[in-house]
Amino acid sequence: MNPKEKIAIRVAKELKEGQLVNLGIGLPTLVANYIPENVHVFFQSENGIVGMGPAPESGFENKDLTNAGGQFVTALPGAMTFDSAFSFALIRGGHLDVTVLGGLQVDEEGHLANWMIPGKMIPGMGGAMDLVTGAKKVIVAMTHTAKGTPKIVKKCSLPLTSIRRVDLIVTELAVIQPTDNGLLLKEIAKETTLDEVLSLTEAKLIISDELKTF
């Protein structure tokens, strides 16, 4: 199992029956592949669909049916499509239960930076700022490091996506909850050790008294 799959499997366990969920571009889209069979959630994409299904079989792609990242998707029975105004009304109006977003950095205050690296060309900020601000719960799904450099840092050096504190950080090594007191380390992967997690994390972590493995 590769690190991204491990992250997606753990994030999927956070989703509950009947929730309206937005999956960001990239790694977060993998979460849809690991929803338990007895849990039914409604996936929303900011380009205008609720009831988004998995990728279609080869040959059945519809050029007018994609997610926000331009990947082909399917529509489940009962799905609906709508314009961007309605889509962002859902997001900004606080109607999304959960959004799962990728991340470049998260700091000790739980601030997320995920929309740009200064000096590099970007296609646009997308819906990340609206999603972090408007969703009821924000989960960051990202690898723990970038080529060995910690992504969970004392202070974000990249431009922030929002000043709102995210609710949960899931990496291939750890599950961390930002709190008023700092970053609470709740779980570590079975394949790692506490010392390794601490060594690969720049930010200070508060170790839970009930630390678990996943």
Coordinates of C-alpha atoms in Angstrom, one line a residue:
M1 CA 0.0 0.0 0.0
N2 CA 1.5 3.4 -1.0
P3 CA 1.4 6.4 1.4
K4 CA -1.4 8.1 -0.4
E5 CA -3.7 5.1 -0.3
K6 CA -3.0 4.8 3.4
I7 CA -4.0 8.4 4.0
A8 CA -7.2 8.0 1.9
I9 CA -8.2 4.9 3.8
R10 CA -7.8 6.6 7.2
V11 CA -9.7 9.8 6.0
A12 CA -12.6 7.7 4.7
K13 CA -13.2 6.4 8.3
E14 CA -14.0 10.0 9.3
L15 CA -17.0 10.3 7.0
K16 CA -20.5 9.5 8.4
E17 CA -23.8 8.4 6.9
G18 CA -25.6 11.1 4.9
Q19 CA -22.9 13.7 5.0
L20 CA -22.4 16.2 2.1
V21 CA -18.6 15.9 1.3
N22 CA -16.3 17.8 -1.0
L23 CA -13.0 16.2 -2.1
G24 CA -10.2 18.5 -3.2
I25 CA -8.0 17.9 -6.2
G26 CA -5.3 15.3 -6.1
L27 CA -4.9 13.0 -3.1
P28 CA -8.3 13.7 -1.6
T29 CA -10.1 12.2 -4.6
L30 CA -8.8 8.8 -3.6
V31 CA -11.0 8.9 -0.5
A32 CA -14.1 8.1 -2.5
N33 CA -12.6 4.6 -3.3
Y34 CA -12.5 3.6 0.4
I35 CA -15.9 4.6 1.8
P36 CA -17.3 1.6 3.8
E37 CA -20.1 -0.2 2.0
N38 CA -22.6 0.5 4.8
V39 CA -21.9 4.3 4.7
H40 CA -23.6 6.5 2.1
V41 CA -22.3 10.0 1.6
F42 CA -23.0 12.6 -1.1
F43 CA -20.0 13.9 -2.9
Q44 CA -20.1 17.5 -4.1
S45 CA -17.7 19.1 -6.6
E46 CA -17.4 22.9 -6.8
N47 CA -17.8 22.9 -10.5
G48 CA -21.4 22.0 -10.0
I49 CA -22.5 18.5 -9.0
V50 CA -23.9 16.7 -5.9
G51 CA -24.1 12.9 -6.2
M52 CA -20.7 12.4 -7.9
G53 CA -19.8 8.8 -8.5
P54 CA -16.5 7.0 -9.3
A55 CA -14.5 7.3 -12.5
P56 CA -16.3 5.7 -15.5
E57 CA -15.1 2.6 -17.3
S58 CA -12.9 3.1 -20.3
G59 CA -15.0 4.2 -23.3
F60 CA -17.8 5.5 -21.2
E61 CA -16.3 9.0 -20.4
N62 CA -18.6 12.0 -20.8
K63 CA -16.7 15.2 -21.6
D64 CA -19.3 17.2 -19.8
L65 CA -19.1 15.2 -16.6
T66 CA -15.9 15.9 -14.7
N67 CA -14.8 16.9 -11.2
A68 CA -13.2 20.2 -10.3
G69 CA -9.8 18.8 -11.4
G70 CA -11.0 17.9 -14.9
Q71 CA -11.1 14.2 -14.2
F72 CA -14.0 12.1 -15.7
V73 CA -16.6 11.0 -13.1
T74 CA -20.0 9.5 -13.1
A75 CA -23.3 10.6 -11.6
L76 CA -25.1 8.4 -9.2
P77 CA -29.0 7.9 -9.3
G78 CA -30.5 11.1 -7.8
A79 CA -27.5 13.3 -8.6
M80 CA -28.0 16.9 -9.6
T81 CA -26.0 19.4 -11.5
F82 CA -26.0 23.2 -11.1
D83 CA -24.1 26.4 -11.9
S84 CA -21.2 27.8 -10.0
A85 CA -23.3 30.4 -8.2
F86 CA -25.4 27.6 -6.6
S87 CA -22.3 25.5 -5.9
F88 CA -20.5 28.2 -4.0
A89 CA -23.7 29.1 -2.2
L90 CA -23.6 25.6 -0.8
I91 CA -20.0 26.1 0.2
R92 CA -20.1 29.6 1.5
G93 CA -23.5 29.1 3.2
G94 CA -22.1 26.5 5.5
H95 CA -24.0 23.5 4.0
L96 CA -21.0 21.3 3.4
D97 CA -20.5 18.8 6.3
V98 CA -16.9 18.0 5.4
T99 CA -14.2 19.0 3.0
V100 CA -11.0 17.0 2.4
L101 CA -8.1 19.1 1.0
G102 CA -4.5 18.5 0.2
G103 CA -1.9 20.6 1.9
L104 CA 1.6 22.1 1.3
Q105 CA 2.0 23.2 5.0
V106 CA 0.0 23.2 8.2
D107 CA 1.4 25.1 11.2
E108 CA 1.1 24.8 15.0
E109 CA -2.0 27.0 15.0
G110 CA -3.7 24.7 12.5
H111 CA -3.5 27.2 9.6
L112 CA -3.4 25.6 6.2
A113 CA -1.3 26.7 3.2
N114 CA -2.2 24.8 0.0
W115 CA -2.9 27.1 -2.9
M116 CA 0.3 28.5 -4.2
I117 CA 4.1 28.4 -4.0
P118 CA 5.5 32.0 -4.7
G119 CA 7.4 32.2 -8.0
K120 CA 5.7 29.1 -9.5
M121 CA 2.9 29.4 -12.1
I122 CA -0.6 28.5 -10.7
P123 CA -3.8 28.0 -12.6
G124 CA -5.8 29.8 -9.9
M125 CA -6.7 29.6 -6.3
G126 CA -9.7 27.3 -7.0
G127 CA -12.3 26.9 -4.3
A128 CA -9.9 26.1 -1.4
M129 CA -10.3 29.4 0.4
D130 CA -14.1 29.1 0.3
L131 CA -14.0 25.5 1.3
V132 CA -11.8 26.0 4.4
T133 CA -13.9 29.0 5.5
G134 CA -17.3 27.5 4.8
A135 CA -17.3 23.7 5.5
K136 CA -18.3 22.5 8.9
K137 CA -15.3 20.2 9.2
V138 CA -12.0 20.6 7.4
I139 CA -9.7 17.6 7.0
V140 CA -6.2 18.0 5.5
A141 CA -4.9 14.9 3.7
M142 CA -1.3 15.2 2.8
T143 CA 2.1 13.4 3.0
H144 CA 4.0 14.1 6.2
T145 CA 7.0 15.5 4.4
A146 CA 8.0 16.8 0.9
K147 CA 11.2 15.0 -0.1
G148 CA 12.2 14.8 3.6
T149 CA 11.2 18.4 4.5
P150 CA 8.5 18.6 7.2
K151 CA 5.1 19.9 6.0
I152 CA 3.8 20.3 9.6
V153 CA 5.7 23.4 10.7
K154 CA 5.9 25.9 13.4
K155 CA 4.7 28.7 11.2
C156 CA 3.6 28.5 7.5
S157 CA 6.1 30.2 5.2
L158 CA 3.7 29.8 2.3
P159 CA 0.6 32.0 1.8
L160 CA -2.3 30.9 4.0
T161 CA -5.4 29.5 2.4
S162 CA -7.5 30.8 5.4
I163 CA -7.0 32.0 8.9
R164 CA -9.5 29.4 10.1
R165 CA -8.0 26.5 12.1
V166 CA -8.5 23.1 10.3
D167 CA -10.1 20.3 12.2
L168 CA -7.9 17.3 11.4
I169 CA -4.6 16.5 9.7
V170 CA -4.1 13.0 8.3
T171 CA -0.7 11.9 6.9
E172 CA 0.7 8.4 6.2
L173 CA 2.4 8.6 9.6
A174 CA 0.0 10.3 11.9
V175 CA -3.4 11.7 12.7
I176 CA -3.2 15.1 14.4
Q177 CA -5.9 17.3 15.8
P178 CA -5.3 21.1 16.0
T179 CA -6.6 22.4 19.4
D180 CA -6.6 25.6 21.4
N181 CA -3.5 24.2 23.1
G182 CA -1.6 23.1 20.0
L183 CA -1.3 20.1 17.8
L184 CA -2.6 16.9 19.5
L185 CA -1.0 13.7 18.2
K186 CA -3.9 11.2 18.4
E187 CA -2.7 8.3 16.2
I188 CA 0.5 7.0 14.6
A189 CA 0.8 4.4 11.8
K190 CA 1.6 0.9 12.7
E191 CA 4.7 1.0 10.4
T192 CA 6.3 3.9 12.2
T193 CA 7.4 4.9 15.7
L194 CA 6.7 7.9 17.9
D195 CA 10.4 9.0 17.6
E196 CA 10.2 8.9 13.8
V197 CA 7.0 11.0 13.7
L198 CA 8.5 13.6 16.1
S199 CA 11.7 13.8 14.1
L200 CA 9.8 14.4 10.8
T201 CA 7.6 17.1 12.3
E202 CA 8.9 20.6 12.8
A203 CA 5.9 21.8 14.9
K204 CA 5.6 20.9 18.5
L205 CA 3.2 18.0 19.1
I206 CA 1.2 17.2 22.2
I207 CA 1.2 13.5 22.6
S208 CA -2.3 12.1 23.5
D209 CA -2.5 10.0 26.7
E210 CA -4.6 7.6 24.6
L211 CA -2.2 7.4 21.6
K212 CA -3.5 4.8 19.1
T213 CA -2.2 3.1 16.0
F214 CA -3.9 2.9 12.6

